Structures are given as C-alpha cells and as structure tokens.
Amino acid sequence: MKAKIGITGNIITYKRPEEVAAFDANYTPREFSQAVELAGGIPYIIPIMDESLAEEIMSSLDGLILTGGQDVSPLLYNQEPHQAIQETSPQRDTFELALINAAIHQGKAILGICRGLQLLNVRYGGTLYQDLSEDKTAYLQHNQQSLPQFPTHRIQIKDQSSLSPIFGKEITVNSFHHQAIDQLGQGLTVIAQSLDQVIEAVEAPADNVIAVQWHPELTHIHDQHSINLFRNLVERALPKD
C-alpha cells in the first residue's frame, strides 16, 4: 500500500501568443510530485478551492505537503502590510489553513516547505518577519543568487529532533525566502537554525508536523538527505495498523 500525498497547488496566468487570450492555470512545481513518487508515495495535486471542501479532500489522502509561493498575509497575524511585503493570496491562505486544520483533525502527516513553514507558524499563533531586513540578527543571504540545486548556507539541527536522524547535526541547504518566523507559534518547537539564528525548521510531533524553510524538492535528485525527508513524510503518512 502506497501513501497518498496531497501537494498544494497555486494559480498562474498562462500567457499565449498575442492573438490568443491568456488564461489562469492550476500548477505546482513538478519537483514535488517527482520527489513524492521517488520516495514511494503517490502524489495528488490539490488546486485552490473553497475551504469548505478541506475535510473531504484530506479524508481521501494520507499526507499533505504545503508548498512555497506568495507571502502569507500579515492580516492573519494581526499586522498591517509593510512596504517590503510582496504578493499575497488571501484565497490560498484561507484554503491552505483549512487543509492544515483538516489534516491535524484527521491525524494526517504534514510537511511544510518555505511558505508552508511560515503558514504553519501563523496557524499555531505565531508571527512572521514580513521581510528579513526586520530581523537585525540576520546577515546571511537567504534569497540566494545561485542556481537552486546548489546549497549555499549551513544550518544546525537540534539533537533528538525529527530531523536529526535524517540530516545529522549540520547540513548545507539552498535558500529562497525573504520572510521568516519571528514569534514562534504555540505548540511548535524549533529544530534547526542557520548560523545567524534564522529559524530553518520546526516540528509539532503531537500533530505529525514537520516544516523546513529551504527547498528539498529542488535538490532531491542528487542529494540523499533531501529525498530522505520525503521518505520520512511517506512513512509518517502510512496508516498505522
């Protein structure tokens, strides 16, 4: 039996030649479905829908990946938007929060990646730096200029965390984010940080939740640690007899 893993989707405007009108398309980066398949699961892409469908959607899945994308709306953590914030998607925020709540309610495994980590922190009552320029201790390049398959900065993993059996004590990761966790949500535990103390991973074992700030889907082909993170999700998602 293979675990069925839902992957949150997004909407992109598909531009055509001048004589053909553009249209909106549902999408998710292909690396996510490839990583799930390689890890032994079956990927299912979830388009943005009405939040009322979240419980029924999750009832047909074993696990959930929250993917990257737009900034999380600061209104969700009771802040006004600062000048450095980028595009937000309230519809996506609302739907994905409903998916998170449904997954936790049903005991399904969750893996958050980049925006997914940030949205999970907000769901647990935390806040975000709307831009890392607001974090006076951050000095590393967290939105790298190198190609995505090349890791660019180190992170340190907490001992006896969910990630330590997968990654050990220290690894080098890629990095494509300008927001990060500020105040940690209640119920989450920090399990990895960069050398400038930006939070790079959190967990909530009671809710079967792990989330990372980097992008393992972009390195899973050539990096054993990255594919092992997806294997961990698949293992956590398999129904326990």
PDB file of C-alpha atoms in Angstrom, residues 2-209:
ATOM      1  CA  LYS A   2       1.366   3.399  -1.003  1.00  0.00           C
ATOM      2  CA  ALA A   3       0.712   6.627   0.876  1.00  0.00           C
ATOM      3  CA  LYS A   4      -1.383   9.198  -0.984  1.00  0.00           C
ATOM      4  CA  ILE A   5       0.239  12.614  -0.568  1.00  0.00           C
ATOM      5  CA  GLY A   6      -1.609  15.835  -1.399  1.00  0.00           C
ATOM      6  CA  ILE A   7       0.505  18.706  -2.728  1.00  0.00           C
ATOM      7  CA  THR A   8      -0.917  22.209  -2.515  1.00  0.00           C
ATOM      8  CA  GLY A   9      -1.236  23.984  -5.838  1.00  0.00           C
ATOM      9  CA  ASN A  10      -1.202  27.574  -6.970  1.00  0.00           C
ATOM     10  CA  ILE A  11      -2.601  29.649  -9.832  1.00  0.00           C
ATOM     11  CA  ILE A  12      -0.518  31.114 -12.634  1.00  0.00           C
ATOM     12  CA  THR A  13      -1.591  33.185 -15.623  1.00  0.00           C
ATOM     13  CA  TYR A  14      -0.590  31.252 -18.730  1.00  0.00           C
ATOM     14  CA  LYS A  15       0.369  33.759 -21.407  1.00  0.00           C
ATOM     15  CA  ARG A  16      -0.247  32.874 -25.033  1.00  0.00           C
ATOM     16  CA  PRO A  17       0.712  34.489 -28.370  1.00  0.00           C
ATOM     17  CA  GLU A  18      -0.820  37.910 -28.924  1.00  0.00           C
ATOM     18  CA  GLU A  19      -3.775  36.573 -30.882  1.00  0.00           C
ATOM     19  CA  VAL A  20      -4.758  34.141 -28.115  1.00  0.00           C
ATOM     20  CA  ALA A  21      -6.075  35.315 -24.753  1.00  0.00           C
ATOM     21  CA  ALA A  22      -4.177  34.470 -21.587  1.00  0.00           C
ATOM     22  CA  PHE A  23      -5.853  32.225 -19.029  1.00  0.00           C
ATOM     23  CA  ASP A  24      -5.337  31.094 -15.452  1.00  0.00           C
ATOM     24  CA  ALA A  25      -3.920  27.617 -14.865  1.00  0.00           C
ATOM     25  CA  ASN A  26      -3.585  25.428 -11.784  1.00  0.00           C
ATOM     26  CA  TYR A  27       0.003  24.324 -11.182  1.00  0.00           C
ATOM     27  CA  THR A  28       2.587  23.092  -8.749  1.00  0.00           C
ATOM     28  CA  PRO A  29       6.315  22.677  -9.441  1.00  0.00           C
ATOM     29  CA  ARG A  30       6.914  19.227 -10.892  1.00  0.00           C
ATOM     30  CA  GLU A  31       9.777  18.525  -8.477  1.00  0.00           C
ATOM     31  CA  PHE A  32       7.256  17.957  -5.672  1.00  0.00           C
ATOM     32  CA  SER A  33       5.404  15.156  -7.440  1.00  0.00           C
ATOM     33  CA  GLN A  34       8.690  13.640  -8.596  1.00  0.00           C
ATOM     34  CA  ALA A  35      10.053  13.634  -5.045  1.00  0.00           C
ATOM     35  CA  VAL A  36       6.909  12.028  -3.619  1.00  0.00           C
ATOM     36  CA  GLU A  37       6.926   9.326  -6.291  1.00  0.00           C
ATOM     37  CA  LEU A  38      10.625   8.622  -5.795  1.00  0.00           C
ATOM     38  CA  ALA A  39      10.036   8.441  -2.043  1.00  0.00           C
ATOM     39  CA  GLY A  40       7.444   5.701  -2.553  1.00  0.00           C
ATOM     40  CA  GLY A  41       4.237   7.714  -2.343  1.00  0.00           C
ATOM     41  CA  ILE A  42       1.547   8.689  -4.826  1.00  0.00           C
ATOM     42  CA  PRO A  43       1.302  12.451  -5.444  1.00  0.00           C
ATOM     43  CA  TYR A  44      -2.012  14.281  -5.820  1.00  0.00           C
ATOM     44  CA  ILE A  45      -2.026  17.980  -6.720  1.00  0.00           C
ATOM     45  CA  ILE A  46      -4.686  19.980  -4.851  1.00  0.00           C
ATOM     46  CA  PRO A  47      -5.880  23.117  -6.655  1.00  0.00           C
ATOM     47  CA  ILE A  48      -7.022  26.136  -4.645  1.00  0.00           C
ATOM     48  CA  MET A  49     -10.674  25.533  -3.788  1.00  0.00           C
ATOM     49  CA  ASP A  50     -13.317  26.570  -1.299  1.00  0.00           C
ATOM     50  CA  GLU A  51     -12.286  25.995   2.300  1.00  0.00           C
ATOM     51  CA  SER A  52     -15.470  24.014   2.972  1.00  0.00           C
ATOM     52  CA  LEU A  53     -14.011  21.129   0.930  1.00  0.00           C
ATOM     53  CA  ALA A  54     -10.867  20.713   3.038  1.00  0.00           C
ATOM     54  CA  GLU A  55     -12.131  17.963   5.361  1.00  0.00           C
ATOM     55  CA  GLU A  56     -13.410  15.848   2.488  1.00  0.00           C
ATOM     56  CA  ILE A  57     -10.207  16.346   0.497  1.00  0.00           C
ATOM     57  CA  MET A  58      -7.992  15.292   3.389  1.00  0.00           C
ATOM     58  CA  SER A  59     -10.178  12.279   4.132  1.00  0.00           C
ATOM     59  CA  SER A  60      -9.039  10.771   0.821  1.00  0.00           C
ATOM     60  CA  LEU A  61      -5.323  11.461   1.454  1.00  0.00           C
ATOM     61  CA  ASP A  62      -2.690  10.192   3.881  1.00  0.00           C
ATOM     62  CA  GLY A  63      -0.432  13.235   3.997  1.00  0.00           C
ATOM     63  CA  LEU A  64      -0.057  16.849   2.932  1.00  0.00           C
ATOM     64  CA  ILE A  65       2.776  18.948   1.507  1.00  0.00           C
ATOM     65  CA  LEU A  66       2.419  22.718   1.871  1.00  0.00           C
ATOM     66  CA  THR A  67       4.438  24.246  -0.965  1.00  0.00           C
ATOM     67  CA  GLY A  68       6.168  27.585  -1.493  1.00  0.00           C
ATOM     68  CA  GLY A  69       4.787  30.683  -3.176  1.00  0.00           C
ATOM     69  CA  GLN A  70       3.294  34.010  -2.184  1.00  0.00           C
ATOM     70  CA  ASP A  71       3.839  35.798   1.099  1.00  0.00           C
ATOM     71  CA  VAL A  72       1.421  34.919   3.883  1.00  0.00           C
ATOM     72  CA  SER A  73      -0.991  37.800   4.502  1.00  0.00           C
ATOM     73  CA  PRO A  74       0.100  39.743   7.611  1.00  0.00           C
ATOM     74  CA  LEU A  75      -3.556  40.334   8.439  1.00  0.00           C
ATOM     75  CA  LEU A  76      -3.623  36.703   9.591  1.00  0.00           C
ATOM     76  CA  TYR A  77      -1.195  37.556  12.407  1.00  0.00           C
ATOM     77  CA  ASN A  78      -2.738  40.942  13.192  1.00  0.00           C
ATOM     78  CA  GLN A  79      -0.236  43.154  11.370  1.00  0.00           C
ATOM     79  CA  GLU A  80      -0.608  45.701   8.618  1.00  0.00           C
ATOM     80  CA  PRO A  81       1.423  45.108   5.428  1.00  0.00           C
ATOM     81  CA  HIS A  82       4.878  46.695   5.485  1.00  0.00           C
ATOM     82  CA  GLN A  83       6.440  48.245   2.386  1.00  0.00           C
ATOM     83  CA  ALA A  84       8.725  45.260   1.740  1.00  0.00           C
ATOM     84  CA  ILE A  85       5.975  42.646   1.626  1.00  0.00           C
ATOM     85  CA  GLN A  86       5.366  41.020  -1.743  1.00  0.00           C
ATOM     86  CA  GLU A  87       2.314  39.460  -3.413  1.00  0.00           C
ATOM     87  CA  THR A  88      -0.180  37.705  -1.135  1.00  0.00           C
ATOM     88  CA  SER A  89      -3.088  35.380  -1.931  1.00  0.00           C
ATOM     89  CA  PRO A  90      -5.871  35.530   0.684  1.00  0.00           C
ATOM     90  CA  GLN A  91      -7.821  32.779  -1.092  1.00  0.00           C
ATOM     91  CA  ARG A  92      -4.820  30.467  -0.946  1.00  0.00           C
ATOM     92  CA  ASP A  93      -4.130  31.337   2.688  1.00  0.00           C
ATOM     93  CA  THR A  94      -7.712  30.556   3.695  1.00  0.00           C
ATOM     94  CA  PHE A  95      -7.871  27.269   1.806  1.00  0.00           C
ATOM     95  CA  GLU A  96      -4.494  26.005   2.986  1.00  0.00           C
ATOM     96  CA  LEU A  97      -5.255  26.884   6.602  1.00  0.00           C
ATOM     97  CA  ALA A  98      -8.413  24.793   6.247  1.00  0.00           C
ATOM     98  CA  LEU A  99      -6.332  21.929   4.824  1.00  0.00           C
ATOM     99  CA  ILE A 100      -3.917  22.183   7.764  1.00  0.00           C
ATOM    100  CA  ASN A 101      -6.765  22.087  10.274  1.00  0.00           C
ATOM    101  CA  ALA A 102      -8.366  19.130   8.486  1.00  0.00           C
ATOM    102  CA  ALA A 103      -5.073  17.230   8.336  1.00  0.00           C
ATOM    103  CA  ILE A 104      -4.409  17.779  12.043  1.00  0.00           C
ATOM    104  CA  HIS A 105      -8.003  16.863  12.939  1.00  0.00           C
ATOM    105  CA  GLN A 106      -7.707  13.627  10.959  1.00  0.00           C
ATOM    106  CA  GLY A 107      -4.196  12.786  12.161  1.00  0.00           C
ATOM    107  CA  LYS A 108      -2.607  13.084   8.711  1.00  0.00           C
ATOM    108  CA  ALA A 109       1.116  13.755   8.214  1.00  0.00           C
ATOM    109  CA  ILE A 110       2.179  17.271   7.175  1.00  0.00           C
ATOM    110  CA  LEU A 111       5.387  18.555   5.590  1.00  0.00           C
ATOM    111  CA  GLY A 112       5.661  22.322   5.182  1.00  0.00           C
ATOM    112  CA  ILE A 113       8.222  23.816   2.798  1.00  0.00           C
ATOM    113  CA  CYS A 114       9.217  27.519   2.751  1.00  0.00           C
ATOM    114  CA  ARG A 115       5.857  29.341   2.680  1.00  0.00           C
ATOM    115  CA  GLY A 116       4.421  26.140   4.160  1.00  0.00           C
ATOM    116  CA  LEU A 117       6.575  26.568   7.277  1.00  0.00           C
ATOM    117  CA  GLN A 118       5.535  30.199   7.556  1.00  0.00           C
ATOM    118  CA  LEU A 119       1.830  29.440   7.188  1.00  0.00           C
ATOM    119  CA  LEU A 120       2.051  26.659   9.780  1.00  0.00           C
ATOM    120  CA  ASN A 121       3.674  29.089  12.222  1.00  0.00           C
ATOM    121  CA  VAL A 122       0.821  31.543  11.701  1.00  0.00           C
ATOM    122  CA  ARG A 123      -1.737  28.737  12.138  1.00  0.00           C
ATOM    123  CA  TYR A 124      -0.172  27.956  15.532  1.00  0.00           C
ATOM    124  CA  GLY A 125      -0.498  31.606  16.557  1.00  0.00           C
ATOM    125  CA  GLY A 126       2.976  32.857  15.633  1.00  0.00           C
ATOM    126  CA  THR A 127       4.112  35.848  13.602  1.00  0.00           C
ATOM    127  CA  LEU A 128       6.499  36.445  10.699  1.00  0.00           C
ATOM    128  CA  TYR A 129       9.160  38.913   9.740  1.00  0.00           C
ATOM    129  CA  GLN A 130       7.453  40.430   6.708  1.00  0.00           C
ATOM    130  CA  ASP A 131      10.965  40.914   5.351  1.00  0.00           C
ATOM    131  CA  LEU A 132      14.249  39.650   6.782  1.00  0.00           C
ATOM    132  CA  SER A 133      15.541  43.226   6.859  1.00  0.00           C
ATOM    133  CA  GLU A 134      13.393  43.498  10.023  1.00  0.00           C
ATOM    134  CA  ASP A 135      15.478  40.801  11.738  1.00  0.00           C
ATOM    135  CA  LYS A 136      18.519  42.681  12.990  1.00  0.00           C
ATOM    136  CA  THR A 137      20.486  39.486  13.661  1.00  0.00           C
ATOM    137  CA  ALA A 138      20.098  38.078  10.123  1.00  0.00           C
ATOM    138  CA  TYR A 139      23.167  38.647   7.970  1.00  0.00           C
ATOM    139  CA  LEU A 140      23.325  35.636   5.627  1.00  0.00           C
ATOM    140  CA  GLN A 141      21.989  35.626   2.073  1.00  0.00           C
ATOM    141  CA  HIS A 142      18.673  33.823   2.499  1.00  0.00           C
ATOM    142  CA  ASN A 143      17.431  34.560  -1.016  1.00  0.00           C
ATOM    143  CA  GLN A 144      20.338  33.078  -2.902  1.00  0.00           C
ATOM    144  CA  GLN A 145      21.507  34.212  -6.328  1.00  0.00           C
ATOM    145  CA  SER A 146      22.991  30.803  -7.178  1.00  0.00           C
ATOM    146  CA  LEU A 147      21.087  28.116  -9.073  1.00  0.00           C
ATOM    147  CA  PRO A 148      18.542  26.316  -6.868  1.00  0.00           C
ATOM    148  CA  GLN A 149      20.266  22.932  -6.930  1.00  0.00           C
ATOM    149  CA  PHE A 150      23.328  24.404  -5.208  1.00  0.00           C
ATOM    150  CA  PRO A 151      23.185  24.676  -1.398  1.00  0.00           C
ATOM    151  CA  THR A 152      24.581  27.992  -0.179  1.00  0.00           C
ATOM    152  CA  HIS A 153      24.457  28.206   3.625  1.00  0.00           C
ATOM    153  CA  ARG A 154      24.699  25.912   6.608  1.00  0.00           C
ATOM    154  CA  ILE A 155      22.054  25.058   9.168  1.00  0.00           C
ATOM    155  CA  GLN A 156      22.415  23.308  12.504  1.00  0.00           C
ATOM    156  CA  ILE A 157      19.984  20.559  13.513  1.00  0.00           C
ATOM    157  CA  LYS A 158      18.842  20.076  17.101  1.00  0.00           C
ATOM    158  CA  ASP A 159      19.775  16.764  18.720  1.00  0.00           C
ATOM    159  CA  GLN A 160      16.934  14.275  19.236  1.00  0.00           C
ATOM    160  CA  SER A 161      14.655  16.153  16.838  1.00  0.00           C
ATOM    161  CA  SER A 162      12.675  14.620  13.986  1.00  0.00           C
ATOM    162  CA  LEU A 163      15.338  15.841  11.547  1.00  0.00           C
ATOM    163  CA  SER A 164      18.463  14.645  13.332  1.00  0.00           C
ATOM    164  CA  PRO A 165      18.149  11.013  12.118  1.00  0.00           C
ATOM    165  CA  ILE A 166      17.743  12.328   8.553  1.00  0.00           C
ATOM    166  CA  PHE A 167      20.340  15.103   8.432  1.00  0.00           C
ATOM    167  CA  GLY A 168      22.654  14.667  11.397  1.00  0.00           C
ATOM    168  CA  LYS A 169      23.907  17.770  13.193  1.00  0.00           C
ATOM    169  CA  GLU A 170      24.679  20.130  10.299  1.00  0.00           C
ATOM    170  CA  ILE A 171      23.926  20.369   6.582  1.00  0.00           C
ATOM    171  CA  THR A 172      24.138  22.936   3.810  1.00  0.00           C
ATOM    172  CA  VAL A 173      20.848  23.985   2.200  1.00  0.00           C
ATOM    173  CA  ASN A 174      19.546  26.139  -0.611  1.00  0.00           C
ATOM    174  CA  SER A 175      17.592  29.247   0.349  1.00  0.00           C
ATOM    175  CA  PHE A 176      14.874  31.270  -1.405  1.00  0.00           C
ATOM    176  CA  HIS A 177      12.935  33.333   1.104  1.00  0.00           C
ATOM    177  CA  HIS A 178      12.701  36.913   2.257  1.00  0.00           C
ATOM    178  CA  GLN A 179      10.292  36.203   5.142  1.00  0.00           C
ATOM    179  CA  ALA A 180      10.900  34.066   8.224  1.00  0.00           C
ATOM    180  CA  ILE A 181       9.461  33.132  11.592  1.00  0.00           C
ATOM    181  CA  ASP A 182       9.537  35.935  14.176  1.00  0.00           C
ATOM    182  CA  GLN A 183       7.457  34.856  17.179  1.00  0.00           C
ATOM    183  CA  LEU A 184       7.169  31.061  17.287  1.00  0.00           C
ATOM    184  CA  GLY A 185       3.690  29.594  17.313  1.00  0.00           C
ATOM    185  CA  GLN A 186       2.487  27.832  20.454  1.00  0.00           C
ATOM    186  CA  GLY A 187       2.960  24.077  20.145  1.00  0.00           C
ATOM    187  CA  LEU A 188       5.844  24.311  17.667  1.00  0.00           C
ATOM    188  CA  THR A 189       9.462  23.507  18.533  1.00  0.00           C
ATOM    189  CA  VAL A 190      12.475  24.937  16.694  1.00  0.00           C
ATOM    190  CA  ILE A 191      14.620  22.057  15.405  1.00  0.00           C
ATOM    191  CA  ALA A 192      17.035  23.823  13.028  1.00  0.00           C
ATOM    192  CA  GLN A 193      18.545  27.289  12.624  1.00  0.00           C
ATOM    193  CA  SER A 194      21.000  28.990  10.323  1.00  0.00           C
ATOM    194  CA  LEU A 195      24.237  30.379  11.723  1.00  0.00           C
ATOM    195  CA  ASP A 196      22.587  33.811  12.015  1.00  0.00           C
ATOM    196  CA  GLN A 197      19.784  32.204  14.056  1.00  0.00           C
ATOM    197  CA  VAL A 198      17.021  32.384  11.436  1.00  0.00           C
ATOM    198  CA  ILE A 199      14.597  29.538  12.143  1.00  0.00           C
ATOM    199  CA  GLU A 200      15.044  26.894   9.447  1.00  0.00           C
ATOM    200  CA  ALA A 201      12.820  24.043  10.685  1.00  0.00           C
ATOM    201  CA  VAL A 202      10.091  23.372  13.232  1.00  0.00           C
ATOM    202  CA  GLU A 203       8.078  20.386  14.385  1.00  0.00           C
ATOM    203  CA  ALA A 204       4.900  19.535  16.268  1.00  0.00           C
ATOM    204  CA  PRO A 205       5.179  15.781  16.912  1.00  0.00           C
ATOM    205  CA  ALA A 206       1.742  15.551  18.525  1.00  0.00           C
ATOM    206  CA  ASP A 207       0.214  16.797  15.260  1.00  0.00           C
ATOM    207  CA  ASN A 208       2.561  14.828  12.938  1.00  0.00           C
ATOM    208  CA  VAL A 209       4.004  18.098  11.575  1.00  0.00           C
TER     209      VAL A 209
END
